[in-house]
mmCIF file of C-alpha atoms and ligand atoms in Angstrom:
data_model
loop_
_atom_site.group_PDB
_atom_site.id
_atom_site.type_symbol
_atom_site.label_atom_id
_atom_site.label_comp_id
_atom_site.label_asym_id
_atom_site.label_seq_id
_atom_site.Cartn_x
_atom_site.Cartn_y
_atom_site.Cartn_z
ATOM 1 C CA UNK A 1 -21.030 51.725 -15.111
ATOM 2 C CA UNK A 2 -17.605 51.253 -16.646
ATOM 3 C CA UNK A 3 -17.434 48.064 -18.659
ATOM 4 C CA UNK A 4 -14.323 46.818 -20.429
ATOM 5 C CA UNK A 5 -14.958 44.873 -23.638
ATOM 6 C CA UNK A 6 -17.901 42.578 -24.337
ATOM 7 C CA UNK A 7 -19.882 41.508 -21.286
ATOM 8 C CA UNK A 8 -21.388 38.028 -21.010
ATOM 9 C CA UNK A 9 -23.954 36.856 -18.506
ATOM 10 C CA UNK A 10 -26.199 33.800 -18.131
ATOM 11 C CA UNK A 11 -29.669 34.156 -19.716
ATOM 12 C CA UNK A 12 -31.265 33.998 -16.270
ATOM 13 C CA UNK A 13 -29.379 37.152 -15.233
ATOM 14 C CA UNK A 14 -31.031 39.255 -17.936
ATOM 15 C CA UNK A 15 -32.625 41.571 -15.357
ATOM 16 C CA UNK A 16 -29.608 41.788 -13.084
ATOM 17 C CA UNK A 17 -27.206 44.638 -12.683
ATOM 18 C CA UNK A 18 -23.956 43.426 -14.204
ATOM 19 C CA UNK A 19 -21.074 44.489 -12.022
ATOM 20 C CA UNK A 20 -17.736 43.855 -13.697
ATOM 21 C CA UNK A 21 -15.310 42.940 -10.926
ATOM 22 C CA UNK A 22 -12.768 41.109 -13.074
ATOM 23 C CA UNK A 23 -11.836 41.585 -16.705
ATOM 24 C CA UNK A 24 -11.670 38.441 -18.870
ATOM 25 C CA UNK A 25 -11.082 34.896 -17.689
ATOM 26 C CA UNK A 26 -8.052 33.911 -15.615
ATOM 27 C CA UNK A 27 -7.762 30.657 -17.550
ATOM 28 C CA UNK A 28 -8.984 31.579 -21.045
ATOM 29 C CA UNK A 29 -7.822 28.376 -22.740
ATOM 30 C CA UNK A 30 -10.951 26.233 -23.263
ATOM 31 C CA UNK A 31 -10.739 25.411 -26.952
ATOM 32 C CA UNK A 32 -14.357 26.285 -27.774
ATOM 33 C CA UNK A 33 -14.551 29.570 -25.887
ATOM 34 C CA UNK A 34 -14.098 32.890 -27.600
ATOM 35 C CA UNK A 35 -15.806 34.975 -24.940
ATOM 36 C CA UNK A 36 -12.727 36.710 -23.608
ATOM 37 C CA UNK A 37 -10.342 36.423 -26.541
ATOM 38 C CA UNK A 38 -7.902 39.292 -26.462
ATOM 39 C CA UNK A 39 -8.874 40.401 -22.960
ATOM 40 C CA UNK A 40 -5.963 40.487 -20.573
ATOM 41 C CA UNK A 41 -7.163 39.110 -17.251
ATOM 42 C CA UNK A 42 -7.164 41.370 -14.228
ATOM 43 C CA UNK A 43 -9.034 41.803 -10.990
ATOM 44 C CA UNK A 44 -10.418 45.312 -10.777
ATOM 45 C CA UNK A 45 -9.340 47.454 -7.850
ATOM 46 C CA UNK A 46 -11.890 47.979 -5.091
ATOM 47 C CA UNK A 47 -12.056 51.738 -5.734
ATOM 48 C CA UNK A 48 -13.134 51.103 -9.353
ATOM 49 C CA UNK A 49 -15.788 48.599 -8.226
ATOM 50 C CA UNK A 50 -16.976 50.886 -5.445
ATOM 51 C CA UNK A 51 -17.568 53.718 -7.944
ATOM 52 C CA UNK A 52 -19.835 51.447 -10.009
ATOM 53 C CA UNK A 53 -21.752 50.313 -6.927
ATOM 54 C CA UNK A 54 -22.167 53.933 -5.808
ATOM 55 C CA UNK A 55 -23.448 54.881 -9.263
ATOM 56 C CA UNK A 56 -26.021 52.076 -9.326
ATOM 57 C CA UNK A 57 -27.117 52.167 -5.708
ATOM 58 C CA UNK A 58 -29.792 54.920 -5.982
ATOM 59 C CA UNK A 59 -31.734 52.533 -8.262
ATOM 60 C CA UNK A 60 -33.868 49.701 -6.954
ATOM 61 C CA UNK A 61 -31.734 46.645 -7.645
ATOM 62 C CA UNK A 62 -32.816 43.142 -6.712
ATOM 63 C CA UNK A 63 -30.108 41.121 -8.396
ATOM 64 C CA UNK A 64 -26.465 41.602 -9.221
ATOM 65 C CA UNK A 65 -24.288 39.429 -11.424
ATOM 66 C CA UNK A 66 -20.531 39.617 -10.934
ATOM 67 C CA UNK A 67 -18.688 39.486 -14.269
ATOM 68 C CA UNK A 68 -16.471 38.476 -16.110
ATOM 69 C CA UNK A 69 -15.617 34.824 -16.727
ATOM 70 C CA UNK A 70 -14.639 33.442 -13.322
ATOM 71 C CA UNK A 71 -15.032 36.193 -10.771
ATOM 72 C CA UNK A 72 -14.908 33.669 -7.921
ATOM 73 C CA UNK A 73 -11.145 33.617 -8.467
ATOM 74 C CA UNK A 74 -10.945 36.866 -6.478
ATOM 75 C CA UNK A 75 -9.282 36.076 -3.138
ATOM 76 C CA UNK A 76 -11.702 35.687 -0.239
ATOM 77 C CA UNK A 77 -10.786 38.988 1.402
ATOM 78 C CA UNK A 78 -11.551 40.928 -1.767
ATOM 79 C CA UNK A 79 -14.843 39.137 -2.373
ATOM 80 C CA UNK A 80 -15.961 39.750 1.216
ATOM 81 C CA UNK A 81 -15.179 43.423 0.748
ATOM 82 C CA UNK A 82 -17.196 43.654 -2.497
ATOM 83 C CA UNK A 83 -20.182 41.715 -1.162
ATOM 84 C CA UNK A 84 -20.223 43.639 2.128
ATOM 85 C CA UNK A 85 -20.257 46.924 0.263
ATOM 86 C CA UNK A 86 -23.041 45.726 -2.050
ATOM 87 C CA UNK A 87 -25.092 44.613 0.932
ATOM 88 C CA UNK A 88 -24.602 47.931 2.699
ATOM 89 C CA UNK A 89 -25.470 50.053 -0.350
ATOM 90 C CA UNK A 90 -28.272 48.042 -1.962
ATOM 91 C CA UNK A 91 -30.902 47.359 0.634
ATOM 92 C CA UNK A 92 -33.351 45.592 -1.682
ATOM 93 C CA UNK A 93 -30.747 43.151 -3.013
ATOM 94 C CA UNK A 94 -31.889 39.556 -2.782
ATOM 95 C CA UNK A 95 -29.341 37.637 -4.859
ATOM 96 C CA UNK A 96 -25.833 37.895 -6.209
ATOM 97 C CA UNK A 97 -24.722 35.517 -8.966
ATOM 98 C CA UNK A 98 -21.243 34.657 -10.218
ATOM 99 C CA UNK A 99 -19.446 32.507 -12.802
ATOM 100 C CA UNK A 100 -16.893 30.121 -11.349
ATOM 101 C CA UNK A 101 -14.718 27.295 -12.556
ATOM 102 C CA UNK A 102 -14.070 24.117 -10.570
ATOM 103 C CA UNK A 103 -10.650 25.200 -9.342
ATOM 104 C CA UNK A 104 -11.916 28.581 -8.095
ATOM 105 C CA UNK A 105 -14.541 26.772 -6.058
ATOM 106 C CA UNK A 106 -12.219 24.077 -4.706
ATOM 107 C CA UNK A 107 -9.737 26.743 -3.599
ATOM 108 C CA UNK A 108 -12.366 27.863 -1.086
ATOM 109 C CA UNK A 109 -13.613 25.654 1.732
ATOM 110 C CA UNK A 110 -17.273 25.307 2.657
ATOM 111 C CA UNK A 111 -16.975 27.816 5.482
ATOM 112 C CA UNK A 112 -15.566 30.433 3.116
ATOM 113 C CA UNK A 113 -18.373 29.832 0.654
ATOM 114 C CA UNK A 114 -20.904 30.066 3.494
ATOM 115 C CA UNK A 115 -19.433 33.439 4.470
ATOM 116 C CA UNK A 116 -20.026 34.610 0.882
ATOM 117 C CA UNK A 117 -23.553 33.197 0.974
ATOM 118 C CA UNK A 118 -24.269 35.113 4.183
ATOM 119 C CA UNK A 119 -23.371 38.297 2.325
ATOM 120 C CA UNK A 120 -25.763 37.542 -0.524
ATOM 121 C CA UNK A 121 -23.986 35.150 -2.911
ATOM 122 C CA UNK A 122 -26.953 33.050 -3.942
ATOM 123 C CA UNK A 123 -26.073 31.481 -7.295
ATOM 124 C CA UNK A 124 -22.909 29.964 -8.751
ATOM 125 C CA UNK A 125 -22.774 29.170 -12.480
ATOM 126 C CA UNK A 126 -20.347 26.356 -13.206
ATOM 127 C CA UNK A 127 -19.426 25.090 -16.675
ATOM 128 C CA UNK A 128 -19.335 21.288 -16.747
ATOM 129 C CA UNK A 129 -19.555 21.257 -20.571
ATOM 130 C CA UNK A 130 -19.243 17.450 -20.721
ATOM 131 C CA UNK A 131 -19.277 14.468 -18.396
ATOM 132 C CA UNK A 132 -16.932 12.589 -20.739
ATOM 133 C CA UNK A 133 -13.320 12.756 -19.485
ATOM 134 C CA UNK A 134 -11.962 12.474 -23.022
ATOM 135 C CA UNK A 135 -13.969 15.488 -24.144
ATOM 136 C CA UNK A 136 -12.861 17.482 -21.093
ATOM 137 C CA UNK A 137 -9.241 16.752 -21.976
ATOM 138 C CA UNK A 138 -9.712 17.603 -25.640
ATOM 139 C CA UNK A 139 -11.425 20.921 -24.931
ATOM 140 C CA UNK A 140 -8.729 21.718 -22.282
ATOM 141 C CA UNK A 141 -11.299 22.285 -19.571
ATOM 142 C CA UNK A 142 -8.610 22.391 -16.889
ATOM 143 C CA UNK A 143 -10.700 20.212 -14.546
ATOM 144 C CA UNK A 144 -11.491 16.525 -14.211
ATOM 145 C CA UNK A 145 -14.953 15.027 -13.868
ATOM 146 C CA UNK A 146 -14.164 14.330 -10.214
ATOM 147 C CA UNK A 147 -13.118 17.937 -9.552
ATOM 148 C CA UNK A 148 -16.242 19.240 -11.264
ATOM 149 C CA UNK A 149 -18.477 16.979 -9.175
ATOM 150 C CA UNK A 150 -16.686 17.961 -5.947
ATOM 151 C CA UNK A 151 -16.924 21.644 -6.852
ATOM 152 C CA UNK A 152 -20.674 21.304 -7.391
ATOM 153 C CA UNK A 153 -21.073 19.495 -4.079
ATOM 154 C CA UNK A 154 -19.162 22.207 -2.269
ATOM 155 C CA UNK A 155 -21.372 24.961 -3.655
ATOM 156 C CA UNK A 156 -24.515 23.091 -2.673
ATOM 157 C CA UNK A 157 -23.014 22.193 0.706
ATOM 158 C CA UNK A 158 -22.617 25.900 1.385
ATOM 159 C CA UNK A 159 -26.309 26.465 0.711
ATOM 160 C CA UNK A 160 -25.740 28.297 -2.579
ATOM 161 C CA UNK A 161 -27.822 27.510 -5.659
ATOM 162 C CA UNK A 162 -25.876 25.669 -8.340
ATOM 163 C CA UNK A 163 -26.452 26.188 -12.044
ATOM 164 C CA UNK A 164 -24.474 23.939 -14.406
ATOM 165 C CA UNK A 165 -23.859 24.490 -18.093
ATOM 166 C CA UNK A 166 -23.352 21.701 -20.620
ATOM 167 C CA UNK A 167 -22.686 21.948 -24.354
ATOM 168 C CA UNK A 168 -24.299 19.711 -26.959
ATOM 169 C CA UNK A 169 -22.038 18.747 -29.851
ATOM 170 C CA UNK A 170 -18.704 18.879 -28.020
ATOM 171 C CA UNK A 171 -18.054 15.170 -28.578
ATOM 172 C CA UNK A 172 -18.444 15.517 -32.333
ATOM 173 C CA UNK A 173 -20.227 12.829 -34.318
ATOM 174 C CA UNK A 174 -17.856 10.093 -33.145
ATOM 175 C CA UNK A 175 -18.154 10.860 -29.463
ATOM 176 C CA UNK A 176 -21.759 12.021 -29.524
ATOM 177 C CA UNK A 177 -23.344 9.154 -27.621
ATOM 178 C CA UNK A 178 -20.670 8.892 -24.909
ATOM 179 C CA UNK A 179 -20.706 12.669 -24.428
ATOM 180 C CA UNK A 180 -24.492 12.766 -24.039
ATOM 181 C CA UNK A 181 -24.820 9.720 -21.789
ATOM 182 C CA UNK A 182 -21.862 10.572 -19.536
ATOM 183 C CA UNK A 183 -22.989 14.182 -19.237
ATOM 184 C CA UNK A 184 -26.434 13.007 -18.121
ATOM 185 C CA UNK A 185 -24.843 10.729 -15.524
ATOM 186 C CA UNK A 186 -22.444 13.355 -14.164
ATOM 187 C CA UNK A 187 -25.258 15.905 -13.995
ATOM 188 C CA UNK A 188 -27.236 13.374 -11.953
ATOM 189 C CA UNK A 189 -24.324 13.032 -9.534
ATOM 190 C CA UNK A 190 -24.062 16.786 -9.208
ATOM 191 C CA UNK A 191 -27.829 17.071 -8.790
ATOM 192 C CA UNK A 192 -27.805 20.845 -9.462
ATOM 193 C CA UNK A 193 -30.673 23.263 -8.997
ATOM 194 C CA UNK A 194 -30.463 24.409 -12.612
ATOM 195 C CA UNK A 195 -29.000 23.046 -15.830
ATOM 196 C CA UNK A 196 -28.485 25.112 -18.945
ATOM 197 C CA UNK A 197 -27.845 23.112 -22.111
ATOM 198 C CA UNK A 198 -26.247 25.049 -24.968
ATOM 199 C CA UNK A 199 -25.371 23.882 -28.458
ATOM 200 C CA UNK A 200 -21.840 24.331 -29.700
ATOM 201 C CA UNK A 201 -21.488 27.375 -31.918
ATOM 202 C CA UNK A 202 -18.068 27.694 -33.448
ATOM 203 C CA UNK A 203 -16.445 31.020 -32.637
ATOM 204 C CA UNK A 204 -13.984 32.216 -35.302
ATOM 205 C CA UNK A 205 -10.381 32.137 -34.159
ATOM 206 C CA UNK A 206 -10.877 29.485 -31.461
ATOM 207 C CA UNK A 207 -8.789 26.278 -31.428
ATOM 208 C CA UNK A 208 -11.924 24.181 -31.938
ATOM 209 C CA UNK A 209 -12.517 25.967 -35.242
ATOM 210 C CA UNK A 210 -9.095 24.739 -36.402
ATOM 211 C CA UNK A 211 -9.936 21.165 -35.328
ATOM 212 C CA UNK A 212 -13.110 21.336 -37.394
ATOM 213 C CA UNK A 213 -11.334 22.830 -40.411
ATOM 214 C CA UNK A 214 -8.729 20.059 -40.188
ATOM 215 C CA UNK A 215 -11.480 17.432 -40.150
ATOM 216 C CA UNK A 216 -10.451 16.257 -36.659
ATOM 217 C CA UNK A 217 -13.845 17.054 -35.247
ATOM 218 C CA UNK A 218 -17.062 16.627 -37.197
ATOM 219 C CA UNK A 219 -20.064 18.374 -35.693
ATOM 220 C CA UNK A 220 -23.402 16.585 -35.355
ATOM 221 C CA UNK A 221 -26.300 17.802 -37.481
ATOM 222 C CA UNK A 222 -29.127 19.778 -35.817
ATOM 223 C CA UNK A 223 -31.096 16.546 -35.344
ATOM 224 C CA UNK A 224 -27.912 14.888 -34.069
ATOM 225 C CA UNK A 225 -27.768 17.574 -31.366
ATOM 226 C CA UNK A 226 -31.393 16.930 -30.471
ATOM 227 C CA UNK A 227 -30.621 13.221 -30.252
ATOM 228 C CA UNK A 228 -27.885 14.138 -27.750
ATOM 229 C CA UNK A 229 -30.397 16.166 -25.769
ATOM 230 C CA UNK A 230 -32.663 13.121 -25.684
ATOM 231 C CA UNK A 231 -29.872 10.826 -24.452
ATOM 232 C CA UNK A 232 -28.703 13.357 -21.892
ATOM 233 C CA UNK A 233 -32.153 13.924 -20.412
ATOM 234 C CA UNK A 234 -32.861 10.178 -20.402
ATOM 235 C CA UNK A 235 -29.776 9.756 -18.186
ATOM 236 C CA UNK A 236 -30.591 12.675 -15.868
ATOM 237 C CA UNK A 237 -31.974 11.789 -12.477
ATOM 238 C CA UNK A 238 -32.545 14.840 -10.343
ATOM 239 C CA UNK A 239 -34.073 15.525 -6.973
ATOM 240 C CA UNK A 240 -35.354 18.921 -8.030
ATOM 241 C CA UNK A 241 -33.947 20.721 -11.042
ATOM 242 C CA UNK A 242 -34.972 23.198 -13.672
ATOM 243 C CA UNK A 243 -33.432 22.036 -16.960
ATOM 244 C CA UNK A 244 -33.430 24.580 -19.772
ATOM 245 C CA UNK A 245 -32.365 24.324 -23.380
ATOM 246 C CA UNK A 246 -33.826 27.719 -24.200
ATOM 247 C CA UNK A 247 -30.440 29.358 -24.816
ATOM 248 C CA UNK A 248 -30.348 31.062 -28.212
ATOM 249 C CA UNK A 249 -27.784 28.547 -29.510
ATOM 250 C CA UNK A 250 -30.261 25.646 -29.349
ATOM 251 C CA UNK A 251 -32.441 24.264 -32.108
ATOM 252 C CA UNK A 252 -35.136 23.011 -29.723
ATOM 253 C CA UNK A 253 -35.835 25.350 -26.804
ATOM 254 C CA UNK A 254 -37.259 23.548 -23.771
ATOM 255 C CA UNK A 255 -37.885 24.442 -20.145
ATOM 256 C CA UNK A 256 -38.316 21.331 -18.040
ATOM 257 C CA UNK A 257 -39.042 20.996 -14.352
ATOM 258 C CA UNK A 258 -37.407 17.738 -13.328
ATOM 259 C CA UNK A 259 -38.308 15.142 -12.404
ATOM 260 C CA UNK A 260 -42.012 16.066 -12.877
ATOM 261 C CA UNK A 261 -41.880 16.989 -16.575
ATOM 262 C CA UNK A 262 -39.082 14.678 -17.702
ATOM 263 C CA UNK A 263 -41.222 12.076 -19.459
ATOM 264 C CA UNK A 264 -43.384 14.704 -21.155
ATOM 265 C CA UNK A 265 -40.248 16.475 -22.438
ATOM 266 C CA UNK A 266 -38.747 13.220 -23.702
ATOM 267 C CA UNK A 267 -41.982 12.465 -25.534
ATOM 268 C CA UNK A 268 -41.799 15.844 -27.265
ATOM 269 C CA UNK A 269 -38.119 15.424 -28.195
ATOM 270 C CA UNK A 270 -38.726 11.916 -29.562
ATOM 271 C CA UNK A 271 -41.614 13.203 -31.653
ATOM 272 C CA UNK A 272 -39.347 15.889 -33.147
ATOM 273 C CA UNK A 273 -36.726 13.208 -33.865
ATOM 274 C CA UNK A 274 -39.334 10.986 -35.481
ATOM 275 C CA UNK A 275 -40.705 13.722 -37.752
ATOM 276 C CA UNK A 276 -37.317 15.249 -38.605
ATOM 277 C CA UNK A 277 -39.102 18.331 -39.850
ATOM 278 C CA UNK A 278 -36.703 21.327 -39.955
ATOM 279 C CA UNK A 279 -39.682 23.658 -39.415
ATOM 280 C CA UNK A 280 -39.893 22.359 -35.856
ATOM 281 C CA UNK A 281 -36.436 23.768 -35.122
ATOM 282 C CA UNK A 282 -35.238 27.272 -34.343
ATOM 283 C CA UNK A 283 -34.067 28.684 -37.687
ATOM 284 C CA UNK A 284 -30.306 28.973 -38.126
ATOM 285 C CA UNK A 285 -30.451 32.767 -38.521
ATOM 286 C CA UNK A 286 -32.016 33.090 -35.055
ATOM 287 C CA UNK A 287 -29.306 31.080 -33.332
ATOM 288 C CA UNK A 288 -26.769 33.056 -31.349
ATOM 289 C CA UNK A 289 -24.360 32.814 -28.499
HETATM 290 S S1 SF4 B 1 -15.268 28.451 -20.875
HETATM 291 FE FE1 SF4 B 1 -15.110 29.586 -18.946
HETATM 292 S S2 SF4 B 1 -13.173 28.882 -18.031
HETATM 293 FE FE2 SF4 B 1 -13.120 28.273 -20.199
HETATM 294 S S3 SF4 B 1 -12.036 29.953 -21.219
HETATM 295 FE FE3 SF4 B 1 -14.242 30.415 -21.362
HETATM 296 S S4 SF4 B 1 -14.699 31.703 -19.597
HETATM 297 FE FE4 SF4 B 1 -12.705 30.730 -19.217
#
């Protein structure tokens, strides 16, 4: 497999074949994100992608994740070509996952997304980051709350699983409560199949690092982040969702089936907040992106 630069994938795609179909992120301006710094965005040519699929196809592959940052930006014709070839070459394949941003999704109509689903696209990972409009503007998310909700609805409407990422700490100390509460509410409106909560880790060289150095953004303490998690979950009302804060960036890893385990999880979080014992948290040296 020919990979260019660092490759990122969601934790739940750990066992998937990572097929790099784009390089970098077409947007690449979210202030907190250092994932694709220095990578010039391009869509790989089909011949390059085909070679990787041919190389991997003799192996038994159940899942494929299409990298990099927002591979759904590939025009429909190109995506259909990639997915059709994957389907033809990998008989045991049961799911293809992809990162997408709201605008990539909204550029496609439901019928186009359904055509991708019919060829195996089974999971779309969408970064909401925050349900607070002010935070979205400050982090230059390039999408409004309304667009993010509509994008999530469109994915679900096409019968594709929706996984949404949010980031604790993005509101800073001042905006902590609004960020947590609004994110919980927007998540409830999106009603995704999966939620992944991360904690902000400051990547050197990103604009958010400069905001912090200038004192414009003050990050919550570890227990402040857990308080946000508590407020967020309190405001989440889901039909059926697996909510995970087990990403390596988090101080308190949780895996919660909602709504069944919501109250039990809140009880645990509140107990941690009451005891404020640092030994209950993931040690700083084990945190990672
Ligand atoms: S967060 Fe996503 S959309 Fe924003 S720059 Fe990073 S990869 Fe691109």
